[in-house]
mmCIF file of C-alpha atoms and ligand atoms in Angstrom:
data_model
loop_
_atom_site.group_PDB
_atom_site.id
_atom_site.type_symbol
_atom_site.label_atom_id
_atom_site.label_comp_id
_atom_site.label_asym_id
_atom_site.label_seq_id
_atom_site.Cartn_x
_atom_site.Cartn_y
_atom_site.Cartn_z
ATOM 1 C CA UNK R 1291 0.000 0.000 0.000
ATOM 2 C CA UNK R 1292 1.154 3.525 -0.730
ATOM 3 C CA UNK R 1293 0.345 6.358 1.665
ATOM 4 C CA UNK R 1294 -1.296 9.338 -0.017
ATOM 5 C CA UNK R 1295 -1.894 11.521 3.008
ATOM 6 C CA UNK R 1296 -2.318 11.143 6.810
ATOM 7 C CA UNK R 1297 -3.136 7.410 7.027
ATOM 8 C CA UNK R 1298 -4.937 7.327 3.684
ATOM 9 C CA UNK R 1299 -3.438 4.701 1.386
ATOM 10 C CA UNK R 1300 -3.832 3.629 -2.231
ATOM 11 C CA UNK R 1301 -4.335 -0.153 -2.349
ATOM 12 C CA UNK R 1302 -5.782 -0.702 -5.843
ATOM 13 C CA UNK R 1303 -4.793 -2.860 -8.781
ATOM 14 C CA UNK R 1304 -3.214 -1.829 -12.078
ATOM 15 C CA UNK R 1305 -4.425 -3.830 -15.080
ATOM 16 C CA UNK R 1306 -1.866 -2.726 -17.654
ATOM 17 C CA UNK R 1307 -2.513 -5.753 -19.877
ATOM 18 C CA UNK R 1308 -6.202 -5.061 -20.398
ATOM 19 C CA UNK R 1309 -6.865 -4.362 -24.080
ATOM 20 C CA UNK R 1310 -10.532 -3.309 -24.052
ATOM 21 C CA UNK R 1311 -12.900 -1.778 -21.539
ATOM 22 C CA UNK R 1312 -16.396 -3.236 -21.557
ATOM 23 C CA UNK R 1313 -14.923 -5.327 -24.414
ATOM 24 C CA UNK R 1314 -15.721 -2.286 -26.543
ATOM 25 C CA UNK R 1315 -13.238 0.584 -26.311
ATOM 26 C CA UNK R 1316 -9.525 -0.148 -26.910
ATOM 27 C CA UNK R 1317 -7.316 0.812 -23.975
ATOM 28 C CA UNK R 1318 -4.073 2.589 -24.833
ATOM 29 C CA UNK R 1319 -2.613 2.265 -21.338
ATOM 30 C CA UNK R 1320 -4.661 -0.556 -19.801
ATOM 31 C CA UNK R 1321 -6.614 0.625 -16.780
ATOM 32 C CA UNK R 1322 -6.647 0.450 -13.014
ATOM 33 C CA UNK R 1323 -9.200 -0.346 -10.327
ATOM 34 C CA UNK R 1324 -8.448 2.103 -7.565
ATOM 35 C CA UNK R 1325 -9.164 1.322 -3.951
ATOM 36 C CA UNK R 1326 -8.218 3.314 -0.881
ATOM 37 C CA UNK R 1327 -7.602 2.244 2.707
ATOM 38 C CA UNK R 1328 -8.289 4.764 5.452
ATOM 39 C CA UNK R 1329 -6.865 4.096 8.893
ATOM 40 C CA UNK R 1330 -8.843 5.889 11.568
ATOM 41 C CA UNK R 1331 -8.002 6.051 15.278
ATOM 42 C CA UNK R 1332 -10.933 3.684 16.026
ATOM 43 C CA UNK R 1333 -12.125 2.162 12.750
ATOM 44 C CA UNK R 1334 -10.628 1.407 9.354
ATOM 45 C CA UNK R 1335 -12.411 1.724 6.023
ATOM 46 C CA UNK R 1336 -11.804 0.531 2.494
ATOM 47 C CA UNK R 1337 -13.177 2.647 -0.323
ATOM 48 C CA UNK R 1338 -14.231 0.462 -3.255
ATOM 49 C CA UNK R 1339 -12.461 -2.818 -4.018
ATOM 50 C CA UNK R 1340 -11.496 -4.369 -7.341
ATOM 51 C CA UNK R 1341 -12.508 -6.458 -10.335
ATOM 52 C CA UNK R 1342 -13.316 -10.048 -9.338
ATOM 53 C CA UNK R 1343 -10.389 -11.773 -11.158
ATOM 54 C CA UNK R 1344 -7.969 -9.500 -9.266
ATOM 55 C CA UNK R 1345 -9.319 -10.397 -5.813
ATOM 56 C CA UNK R 1346 -6.458 -12.613 -4.672
ATOM 57 C CA UNK R 1347 -3.795 -10.049 -5.535
ATOM 58 C CA UNK R 1348 -5.897 -7.284 -3.986
ATOM 59 C CA UNK R 1349 -6.251 -9.090 -0.671
ATOM 60 C CA UNK R 1350 -2.524 -9.843 -0.734
ATOM 61 C CA UNK R 1351 -1.827 -6.101 -1.214
ATOM 62 C CA UNK R 1352 -3.878 -5.271 1.852
ATOM 63 C CA UNK R 1353 -1.551 -7.344 4.025
ATOM 64 C CA UNK R 1354 -2.806 -7.920 7.516
ATOM 65 C CA UNK R 1355 -4.771 -4.707 8.059
ATOM 66 C CA UNK R 1356 -8.098 -4.780 9.899
ATOM 67 C CA UNK R 1357 -11.111 -3.682 7.894
ATOM 68 C CA UNK R 1358 -14.282 -2.514 9.620
ATOM 69 C CA UNK R 1359 -16.117 -0.879 6.743
ATOM 70 C CA UNK R 1360 -16.111 -1.486 3.005
ATOM 71 C CA UNK R 1361 -17.529 1.543 1.246
ATOM 72 C CA UNK R 1362 -19.248 0.630 -2.044
ATOM 73 C CA UNK R 1363 -19.559 3.899 -3.951
ATOM 74 C CA UNK R 1364 -21.074 2.078 -6.956
ATOM 75 C CA UNK R 1365 -22.187 -1.480 -7.659
ATOM 76 C CA UNK R 1366 -20.398 -2.287 -10.917
ATOM 77 C CA UNK R 1367 -18.163 -5.295 -10.580
ATOM 78 C CA UNK R 1368 -14.852 -3.622 -11.403
ATOM 79 C CA UNK R 1369 -15.209 -1.998 -7.962
ATOM 80 C CA UNK R 1370 -17.288 -4.467 -5.979
ATOM 81 C CA UNK R 1371 -15.955 -7.764 -7.322
ATOM 82 C CA UNK R 1372 -13.826 -8.498 -4.257
ATOM 83 C CA UNK R 1373 -16.538 -7.755 -1.674
ATOM 84 C CA UNK R 1374 -17.724 -11.379 -1.205
ATOM 85 C CA UNK R 1375 -14.157 -12.601 -0.561
ATOM 86 C CA UNK R 1376 -13.428 -9.649 1.745
ATOM 87 C CA UNK R 1377 -16.538 -10.328 3.817
ATOM 88 C CA UNK R 1378 -15.370 -13.901 4.276
ATOM 89 C CA UNK R 1379 -11.902 -12.792 5.319
ATOM 90 C CA UNK R 1380 -13.230 -10.076 7.648
ATOM 91 C CA UNK R 1381 -16.287 -11.620 9.339
ATOM 92 C CA UNK R 1382 -17.158 -8.481 11.307
ATOM 93 C CA UNK R 1383 -16.760 -6.034 8.406
ATOM 94 C CA UNK R 1384 -19.826 -4.248 7.043
ATOM 95 C CA UNK R 1385 -20.472 -2.824 3.605
ATOM 96 C CA UNK R 1386 -21.661 0.796 3.744
ATOM 97 C CA UNK R 1387 -23.607 1.915 0.720
ATOM 98 C CA UNK R 1388 -26.812 3.465 -0.626
ATOM 99 C CA UNK R 1389 -30.068 1.531 -1.215
ATOM 100 C CA UNK R 1390 -29.640 1.172 -4.991
ATOM 101 C CA UNK R 1391 -26.103 -0.107 -4.701
ATOM 102 C CA UNK R 1392 -27.207 -2.432 -1.911
ATOM 103 C CA UNK R 1393 -29.805 -3.990 -4.231
ATOM 104 C CA UNK R 1394 -27.249 -4.279 -7.016
ATOM 105 C CA UNK R 1395 -24.553 -6.030 -5.003
ATOM 106 C CA UNK R 1396 -27.082 -8.372 -3.397
ATOM 107 C CA UNK R 1397 -28.413 -9.394 -6.808
ATOM 108 C CA UNK R 1398 -25.192 -9.334 -8.826
ATOM 109 C CA UNK R 1399 -22.733 -10.689 -6.263
ATOM 110 C CA UNK R 1400 -24.984 -12.410 -3.710
ATOM 111 C CA UNK R 1401 -23.689 -10.170 -0.912
ATOM 112 C CA UNK R 1402 -25.719 -11.129 2.206
ATOM 113 C CA UNK R 1403 -28.163 -8.433 3.301
ATOM 114 C CA UNK R 1404 -27.082 -8.608 6.945
ATOM 115 C CA UNK R 1405 -23.564 -7.556 5.933
ATOM 116 C CA UNK R 1406 -24.753 -4.298 4.371
ATOM 117 C CA UNK R 1407 -25.606 -1.085 6.208
ATOM 118 C CA UNK R 1408 -27.329 1.673 4.280
ATOM 119 C CA UNK R 1409 -25.924 5.177 4.658
ATOM 120 C CA UNK R 1410 -28.127 8.167 3.872
ATOM 121 C CA UNK R 1411 -27.253 11.001 1.541
ATOM 122 C CA UNK R 1412 -25.211 13.426 3.644
ATOM 123 C CA UNK R 1413 -24.718 10.948 6.503
ATOM 124 C CA UNK R 1414 -21.414 11.028 8.342
ATOM 125 C CA UNK R 1415 -19.632 7.978 9.739
ATOM 126 C CA UNK R 1416 -16.841 8.425 12.270
ATOM 127 C CA UNK R 1417 -13.643 6.394 12.130
ATOM 128 C CA UNK R 1418 -12.382 8.112 15.308
ATOM 129 C CA UNK R 1419 -10.164 10.935 14.152
ATOM 130 C CA UNK R 1420 -11.570 10.820 10.606
ATOM 131 C CA UNK R 1421 -15.073 11.430 9.297
ATOM 132 C CA UNK R 1422 -16.541 10.018 6.120
ATOM 133 C CA UNK R 1423 -19.446 11.854 4.548
ATOM 134 C CA UNK R 1424 -21.529 10.184 1.847
ATOM 135 C CA UNK R 1425 -22.883 12.183 -1.063
ATOM 136 C CA UNK R 1426 -25.345 10.504 -3.402
ATOM 137 C CA UNK R 1427 -24.483 11.196 -7.052
ATOM 138 C CA UNK R 1428 -26.974 9.177 -9.113
ATOM 139 C CA UNK R 1429 -26.446 9.308 -12.855
ATOM 140 C CA UNK R 1430 -22.650 9.537 -13.077
ATOM 141 C CA UNK R 1431 -22.889 6.958 -14.390
ATOM 142 C CA UNK R 1432 -25.216 4.398 -12.713
ATOM 143 C CA UNK R 1433 -28.237 5.263 -10.577
ATOM 144 C CA UNK R 1434 -26.387 3.751 -7.595
ATOM 145 C CA UNK R 1435 -23.340 6.047 -7.612
ATOM 146 C CA UNK R 1436 -22.230 8.038 -4.603
ATOM 147 C CA UNK R 1437 -19.120 9.958 -3.580
ATOM 148 C CA UNK R 1438 -17.304 9.643 -0.253
ATOM 149 C CA UNK R 1439 -15.745 12.729 1.279
ATOM 150 C CA UNK R 1440 -13.043 12.481 3.921
ATOM 151 C CA UNK R 1441 -13.621 15.699 5.781
ATOM 152 C CA UNK R 1442 -10.489 16.156 7.899
ATOM 153 C CA UNK R 1443 -8.171 15.605 4.922
ATOM 154 C CA UNK R 1444 -10.410 17.301 2.342
ATOM 155 C CA UNK R 1445 -10.233 14.290 -0.009
ATOM 156 C CA UNK R 1446 -13.083 13.400 -2.340
ATOM 157 C CA UNK R 1447 -13.505 9.858 -3.660
ATOM 158 C CA UNK R 1448 -15.640 10.110 -6.809
ATOM 159 C CA UNK R 1449 -15.646 6.495 -7.991
ATOM 160 C CA UNK R 1450 -16.070 6.396 -11.800
ATOM 161 C CA UNK R 1451 -16.775 10.121 -12.108
ATOM 162 C CA UNK R 1452 -13.700 12.003 -13.430
ATOM 163 C CA UNK R 1453 -11.800 8.755 -14.027
ATOM 164 C CA UNK R 1454 -9.294 7.864 -16.734
ATOM 165 C CA UNK R 1455 -8.090 4.579 -18.175
ATOM 166 C CA UNK R 1456 -4.603 4.766 -16.740
ATOM 167 C CA UNK R 1457 -2.686 3.364 -13.816
ATOM 168 C CA UNK R 1458 -2.998 5.241 -10.520
ATOM 169 C CA UNK R 1459 0.696 6.134 -10.533
ATOM 170 C CA UNK R 1460 0.764 7.288 -14.188
ATOM 171 C CA UNK R 1461 1.120 10.908 -15.277
ATOM 172 C CA UNK R 1462 -2.314 12.189 -16.189
ATOM 173 C CA UNK R 1463 -3.077 11.949 -19.906
ATOM 174 C CA UNK R 1464 -6.165 14.053 -20.553
ATOM 175 C CA UNK R 1465 -6.796 12.184 -23.818
ATOM 176 C CA UNK R 1466 -7.257 8.988 -21.773
ATOM 177 C CA UNK R 1467 -9.651 10.816 -19.479
ATOM 178 C CA UNK R 1468 -11.531 12.092 -22.552
ATOM 179 C CA UNK R 1469 -11.748 8.598 -24.042
ATOM 180 C CA UNK R 1470 -13.069 7.394 -20.686
ATOM 181 C CA UNK R 1471 -15.562 10.247 -20.528
ATOM 182 C CA UNK R 1472 -16.717 9.508 -24.089
ATOM 183 C CA UNK R 1473 -17.713 5.934 -23.371
ATOM 184 C CA UNK R 1474 -18.711 6.043 -19.716
ATOM 185 C CA UNK R 1475 -20.045 9.510 -18.965
ATOM 186 C CA UNK R 1476 -21.105 11.231 -22.212
ATOM 187 C CA UNK R 1477 -24.703 9.948 -22.158
ATOM 188 C CA UNK R 1478 -24.995 11.633 -18.756
ATOM 189 C CA UNK R 1479 -23.471 14.992 -19.673
ATOM 190 C CA UNK R 1480 -26.159 17.087 -17.894
ATOM 191 C CA UNK R 1481 -25.617 15.110 -14.681
ATOM 192 C CA UNK R 1482 -21.866 15.517 -15.085
ATOM 193 C CA UNK R 1483 -22.324 19.291 -15.256
ATOM 194 C CA UNK R 1484 -24.410 19.162 -12.074
ATOM 195 C CA UNK R 1485 -21.742 17.215 -10.195
ATOM 196 C CA UNK R 1486 -18.863 19.309 -11.501
ATOM 197 C CA UNK R 1487 -20.611 22.227 -9.826
ATOM 198 C CA UNK R 1488 -21.043 20.240 -6.629
ATOM 199 C CA UNK R 1489 -17.391 19.173 -6.599
ATOM 200 C CA UNK R 1490 -16.373 22.819 -7.027
ATOM 201 C CA UNK R 1491 -18.538 23.721 -4.018
ATOM 202 C CA UNK R 1492 -16.903 20.990 -1.927
ATOM 203 C CA UNK R 1493 -13.496 22.244 -3.143
ATOM 204 C CA UNK R 1494 -11.461 19.133 -2.274
ATOM 205 C CA UNK R 1495 -7.687 19.445 -2.211
ATOM 206 C CA UNK R 1496 -7.414 16.121 -4.034
ATOM 207 C CA UNK R 1497 -9.916 14.095 -6.099
ATOM 208 C CA UNK R 1498 -9.425 10.343 -6.005
ATOM 209 C CA UNK R 1499 -11.379 8.506 -8.728
ATOM 210 C CA UNK R 1500 -11.697 4.757 -9.105
ATOM 211 C CA UNK R 1501 -9.760 4.637 -12.404
ATOM 212 C CA UNK R 1502 -6.562 6.514 -13.225
ATOM 213 C CA UNK R 1503 -4.373 9.007 -11.372
ATOM 214 C CA UNK R 1504 -5.556 11.163 -8.507
ATOM 215 C CA UNK R 1505 -6.002 14.875 -9.178
ATOM 216 C CA UNK R 1506 -3.827 16.971 -6.896
ATOM 217 C CA UNK R 1507 -4.901 19.938 -9.005
ATOM 218 C CA UNK R 1508 -8.642 19.269 -9.415
ATOM 219 C CA UNK R 1509 -9.067 22.283 -11.706
ATOM 220 C CA UNK R 1510 -7.416 20.397 -14.574
ATOM 221 C CA UNK R 1511 -10.074 17.700 -14.792
ATOM 222 C CA UNK R 1512 -12.962 19.967 -13.758
ATOM 223 C CA UNK R 1513 -12.118 22.432 -16.533
ATOM 224 C CA UNK R 1514 -11.790 19.580 -19.027
ATOM 225 C CA UNK R 1515 -15.221 18.238 -18.019
ATOM 226 C CA UNK R 1516 -16.726 21.700 -18.425
ATOM 227 C CA UNK R 1517 -15.421 21.705 -21.990
ATOM 228 C CA UNK R 1518 -16.499 18.136 -22.807
ATOM 229 C CA UNK R 1519 -19.975 18.525 -21.299
ATOM 230 C CA UNK R 1520 -20.661 21.961 -22.827
ATOM 231 C CA UNK R 1521 -23.996 22.091 -24.623
ATOM 232 C CA UNK R 1522 -22.417 23.470 -27.819
ATOM 233 C CA UNK R 1523 -20.139 21.318 -29.939
ATOM 234 C CA UNK R 1524 -17.087 22.445 -31.851
ATOM 235 C CA UNK R 1525 -16.631 23.250 -35.523
ATOM 236 C CA UNK R 1526 -16.292 19.571 -36.409
ATOM 237 C CA UNK R 1527 -18.032 17.188 -38.805
ATOM 238 C CA UNK R 1528 -17.359 13.549 -37.949
ATOM 239 C CA UNK R 1529 -17.651 11.164 -40.897
ATOM 240 C CA UNK R 1530 -17.613 7.454 -40.020
ATOM 241 C CA UNK R 1531 -17.509 5.432 -43.219
ATOM 242 C CA UNK R 1532 -17.209 2.006 -44.766
ATOM 243 C CA UNK R 1533 -16.684 1.548 -48.493
ATOM 244 C CA UNK R 1534 -16.706 -1.582 -50.674
ATOM 245 C CA UNK R 1535 -15.688 -0.455 -54.181
ATOM 246 C CA UNK R 1536 -14.446 3.030 -53.281
ATOM 247 C CA UNK R 1537 -17.576 4.965 -54.325
ATOM 248 C CA UNK R 1538 -18.676 5.814 -50.798
ATOM 249 C CA UNK R 1539 -15.108 6.759 -49.838
ATOM 250 C CA UNK R 1540 -14.916 9.037 -52.893
ATOM 251 C CA UNK R 1541 -18.078 10.785 -51.688
ATOM 252 C CA UNK R 1542 -16.654 11.085 -48.161
ATOM 253 C CA UNK R 1543 -13.365 12.555 -49.377
ATOM 254 C CA UNK R 1544 -15.127 15.004 -51.694
ATOM 255 C CA UNK R 1545 -17.481 16.162 -48.928
ATOM 256 C CA UNK R 1546 -14.647 16.548 -46.411
ATOM 257 C CA UNK R 1547 -12.502 18.531 -48.841
ATOM 258 C CA UNK R 1548 -15.368 20.912 -49.652
ATOM 259 C CA UNK R 1549 -16.256 21.351 -45.972
ATOM 260 C CA UNK R 1550 -12.625 22.138 -45.133
ATOM 261 C CA UNK R 1551 -12.574 24.721 -47.945
ATOM 262 C CA UNK R 1552 -15.571 26.339 -46.256
ATOM 263 C CA UNK R 1553 -13.665 26.482 -42.973
ATOM 264 C CA UNK R 1554 -15.432 23.487 -41.389
ATOM 265 C CA UNK R 1555 -13.128 20.932 -39.764
ATOM 266 C CA UNK R 1556 -13.689 17.274 -40.549
ATOM 267 C CA UNK R 1557 -12.682 13.978 -39.029
ATOM 268 C CA UNK R 1558 -12.970 10.933 -41.293
ATOM 269 C CA UNK R 1559 -13.262 7.694 -39.337
ATOM 270 C CA UNK R 1560 -12.547 4.352 -41.007
ATOM 271 C CA UNK R 1561 -15.089 2.075 -39.368
ATOM 272 C CA UNK R 1562 -13.425 -1.136 -40.548
ATOM 273 C CA UNK R 1563 -9.859 -0.414 -39.417
ATOM 274 C CA UNK R 1564 -10.273 2.405 -36.920
ATOM 275 C CA UNK R 1565 -10.132 2.534 -33.141
ATOM 276 C CA UNK R 1566 -13.643 2.830 -31.738
ATOM 277 C CA UNK R 1567 -12.247 4.983 -28.935
ATOM 278 C CA UNK R 1568 -11.216 7.641 -31.484
ATOM 279 C CA UNK R 1569 -14.736 7.602 -32.873
ATOM 280 C CA UNK R 1570 -16.182 8.034 -29.368
ATOM 281 C CA UNK R 1571 -13.756 10.897 -28.636
ATOM 282 C CA UNK R 1572 -14.802 12.552 -31.914
ATOM 283 C CA UNK R 1573 -18.393 12.405 -30.723
ATOM 284 C CA UNK R 1574 -17.497 14.505 -27.673
ATOM 285 C CA UNK R 1575 -16.779 17.518 -29.907
ATOM 286 C CA UNK R 1576 -18.675 16.999 -33.178
ATOM 287 C CA UNK R 1577 -21.574 19.277 -34.086
ATOM 288 C CA UNK R 1578 -22.442 17.280 -37.204
ATOM 289 C CA UNK R 1579 -22.205 13.582 -38.059
ATOM 290 C CA UNK R 1580 -22.394 12.185 -41.590
ATOM 291 C CA UNK R 1581 -22.660 8.398 -41.645
ATOM 292 C CA UNK R 1582 -21.426 6.902 -44.896
ATOM 293 C CA UNK R 1583 -22.103 3.375 -46.113
ATOM 294 C CA UNK R 1584 -22.655 1.377 -49.258
ATOM 295 C CA UNK R 1585 -25.662 -0.906 -49.616
ATOM 296 C CA UNK R 1586 -25.313 -4.596 -48.782
ATOM 297 C CA UNK R 1587 -28.286 -6.883 -49.386
ATOM 298 C CA UNK R 1588 -30.643 -3.935 -49.785
ATOM 299 C CA UNK R 1589 -29.598 -2.237 -46.543
ATOM 300 C CA UNK R 1590 -26.626 -0.576 -44.815
ATOM 301 C CA UNK R 1591 -23.297 -2.369 -44.604
ATOM 302 C CA UNK R 1592 -23.313 -4.408 -41.336
ATOM 303 C CA UNK R 1593 -19.971 -2.892 -40.277
ATOM 304 C CA UNK R 1594 -21.520 0.595 -39.933
ATOM 305 C CA UNK R 1595 -24.275 -0.677 -37.639
ATOM 306 C CA UNK R 1596 -22.069 -1.030 -34.537
ATOM 307 C CA UNK R 1597 -20.817 2.595 -34.620
ATOM 308 C CA UNK R 1598 -24.327 3.817 -35.531
ATOM 309 C CA UNK R 1599 -25.787 2.043 -32.510
ATOM 310 C CA UNK R 1600 -22.972 3.334 -30.283
ATOM 311 C CA UNK R 1601 -23.628 6.847 -31.579
ATOM 312 C CA UNK R 1602 -27.274 6.444 -30.667
ATOM 313 C CA UNK R 1603 -26.702 5.222 -27.111
ATOM 314 C CA UNK R 1604 -23.910 7.686 -26.315
ATOM 315 C CA UNK R 1605 -26.289 10.539 -27.182
ATOM 316 C CA UNK R 1606 -23.602 13.115 -28.012
ATOM 317 C CA UNK R 1607 -24.222 16.856 -28.194
ATOM 318 C CA UNK R 1608 -24.294 16.834 -32.033
ATOM 319 C CA UNK R 1609 -26.972 18.973 -33.648
ATOM 320 C CA UNK R 1610 -27.035 17.847 -37.297
ATOM 321 C CA UNK R 1611 -27.116 14.400 -38.871
ATOM 322 C CA UNK R 1612 -26.887 13.184 -42.446
ATOM 323 C CA UNK R 1613 -26.074 10.134 -44.526
ATOM 324 C CA UNK R 1614 -24.229 9.531 -47.751
ATOM 325 C CA UNK R 1615 -23.664 6.278 -49.614
ATOM 326 C CA UNK R 1616 -23.831 4.296 -52.795
ATOM 327 C CA UNK R 1617 -25.763 1.262 -53.997
ATOM 328 C CA UNK R 1618 -25.744 -1.347 -56.718
ATOM 329 C CA UNK R 1619 -29.189 -2.712 -57.501
ATOM 330 C CA UNK R 1620 -31.551 -1.233 -54.956
ATOM 331 C CA UNK R 1621 -32.796 -1.270 -51.384
ATOM 332 C CA UNK R 1622 -33.344 1.173 -48.579
ATOM 333 C CA UNK R 1623 -30.088 2.381 -47.106
ATOM 334 C CA UNK R 1624 -31.003 5.427 -45.068
ATOM 335 C CA UNK R 1625 -34.309 4.375 -43.505
ATOM 336 C CA UNK R 1626 -32.749 1.188 -42.241
ATOM 337 C CA UNK R 1627 -29.663 2.978 -40.948
ATOM 338 C CA UNK R 1628 -31.833 5.651 -39.354
ATOM 339 C CA UNK R 1629 -33.692 2.952 -37.427
ATOM 340 C CA UNK R 1630 -30.558 2.466 -35.324
ATOM 341 C CA UNK R 1631 -30.469 6.177 -34.498
ATOM 342 C CA UNK R 1632 -33.880 6.673 -32.931
ATOM 343 C CA UNK R 1633 -32.313 8.130 -29.746
ATOM 344 C CA UNK R 1634 -31.053 11.080 -31.794
ATOM 345 C CA UNK R 1635 -34.480 12.667 -32.296
ATOM 346 C CA UNK R 1636 -33.011 15.940 -30.988
ATOM 347 C CA UNK R 1637 -30.828 16.248 -34.134
ATOM 348 C CA UNK R 1638 -31.817 18.142 -37.238
ATOM 349 C CA UNK R 1639 -31.540 15.957 -40.355
ATOM 350 C CA UNK R 1640 -29.722 17.261 -43.425
ATOM 351 C CA UNK R 1641 -30.683 15.990 -46.900
ATOM 352 C CA UNK R 1642 -28.815 12.700 -47.511
ATOM 353 C CA UNK R 1643 -27.077 11.826 -50.781
ATOM 354 C CA UNK R 1644 -27.259 8.407 -52.428
ATOM 355 C CA UNK R 1645 -25.356 7.530 -55.628
ATOM 356 C CA UNK R 1646 -25.732 4.500 -57.863
ATOM 357 C CA UNK R 1647 -22.238 3.081 -58.069
ATOM 358 C CA UNK R 1648 -19.564 5.698 -58.674
ATOM 359 C CA UNK R 1649 -20.721 9.242 -57.892
ATOM 360 C CA UNK R 1650 -21.464 11.310 -61.010
ATOM 361 C CA UNK R 1651 -21.831 15.072 -61.579
ATOM 362 C CA UNK R 1652 -25.423 15.123 -60.322
ATOM 363 C CA UNK R 1653 -24.317 13.315 -57.151
ATOM 364 C CA UNK R 1654 -21.460 15.755 -56.574
ATOM 365 C CA UNK R 1655 -23.946 18.592 -57.016
ATOM 366 C CA UNK R 1656 -26.077 17.090 -54.239
ATOM 367 C CA UNK R 1657 -22.986 16.727 -52.058
ATOM 368 C CA UNK R 1658 -22.264 20.419 -52.720
ATOM 369 C CA UNK R 1659 -25.767 21.226 -51.446
ATOM 370 C CA UNK R 1660 -25.149 19.142 -48.344
ATOM 371 C CA UNK R 1661 -21.779 20.820 -47.761
ATOM 372 C CA UNK R 1662 -23.332 24.279 -48.133
ATOM 373 C CA UNK R 1663 -26.212 23.434 -45.796
ATOM 374 C CA UNK R 1664 -23.868 22.150 -43.084
ATOM 375 C CA UNK R 1665 -21.426 25.037 -43.538
ATOM 376 C CA UNK R 1666 -24.288 27.504 -43.156
ATOM 377 C CA UNK R 1667 -25.515 25.797 -39.992
ATOM 378 C CA UNK R 1668 -22.034 25.908 -38.469
ATOM 379 C CA UNK R 1669 -21.789 29.595 -39.430
ATOM 380 C CA UNK R 1670 -25.168 30.338 -37.833
ATOM 381 C CA UNK R 1671 -23.885 28.765 -34.615
ATOM 382 C CA UNK R 1672 -20.817 30.978 -34.764
ATOM 383 C CA UNK R 1673 -18.513 27.993 -35.104
ATOM 384 C CA UNK R 1674 -16.841 29.036 -38.380
HETATM 385 FE FE1 FEO Z 2736 -15.615 1.527 -13.169
HETATM 386 FE FE2 FEO Z 2736 -19.020 1.786 -13.456
HETATM 387 O O1 FEO Z 2736 -17.436 0.957 -13.116
#
């Protein structure tokens, strides 16, 4: 264990070999499951635990310390996975958590009810010379999330909120924190804004999340979150594409070049060979998305469906949506693709462009119209 401050220790696990989070987003630096041990003058507490497969190593790291309370700030198993084994090892230890997390860990991990004590929002629990205060924070990102505040040391444990996919002892890489935000927190941007404000009111000297390095200068991550969660996007058109014979790619390249000439920035994302994390990060900033696909068996190419569905569930701040693509013999490309985007009803559609085979002058003229419409919308928003 590594002491952070006045009998507060880091005792988490680094998972540098992990390649994907949620088996979805590639991890550039692996990740970590942070846990913290607080030694009070009368009682000791553990804040969050670790991912189930890491339990043995985690318990070994704890050494022979006594544990009276296990604080479960959130029920997901990368933080609660070791609770059943810990309760066996420490027969008098109690889990302290909120009612929603209690239900989750009972159902997901079979934690016995008599080993869980509910703490109320704002309740304080004394460890002797240290006081833990619990702050419910539902929605960043599960309904069961709460923060724990160690009053005497002014430390705030925010669980997943403000995390990054890095080791605890790594130098903060804001791009990793942004990638983490994109997948985990972006659908909850309004709640993130609410809790950024709350964290600023608490004004902790250090923020200790459950993934990634601690923030000894909380302003860095709070300012970044204010940018990422802002209601307005940036001057960016994100263009995820797949192409079979090159026609769709030709349309994508033409559209991007024309947009750039109009002063609109573009990011072309190769759905087949790209890193889904880059796509998710692009969604944090993009004001417009143009999905581009050829037709396969009378509908969109299957490879575009995954990113389209992800786009729909991440609910980014984008304001405009369009499609471009090409076909061979017929079908319904855009209606079928649009069916995966029903969550994005808040977006304004822009006239899509469909070419038969290679794009021809009339198709380029339609792309010009699309480019001009998007450029005008970005200008109206003051982005260009
Ligand atoms: Fe890091 Fe929601 O678990």
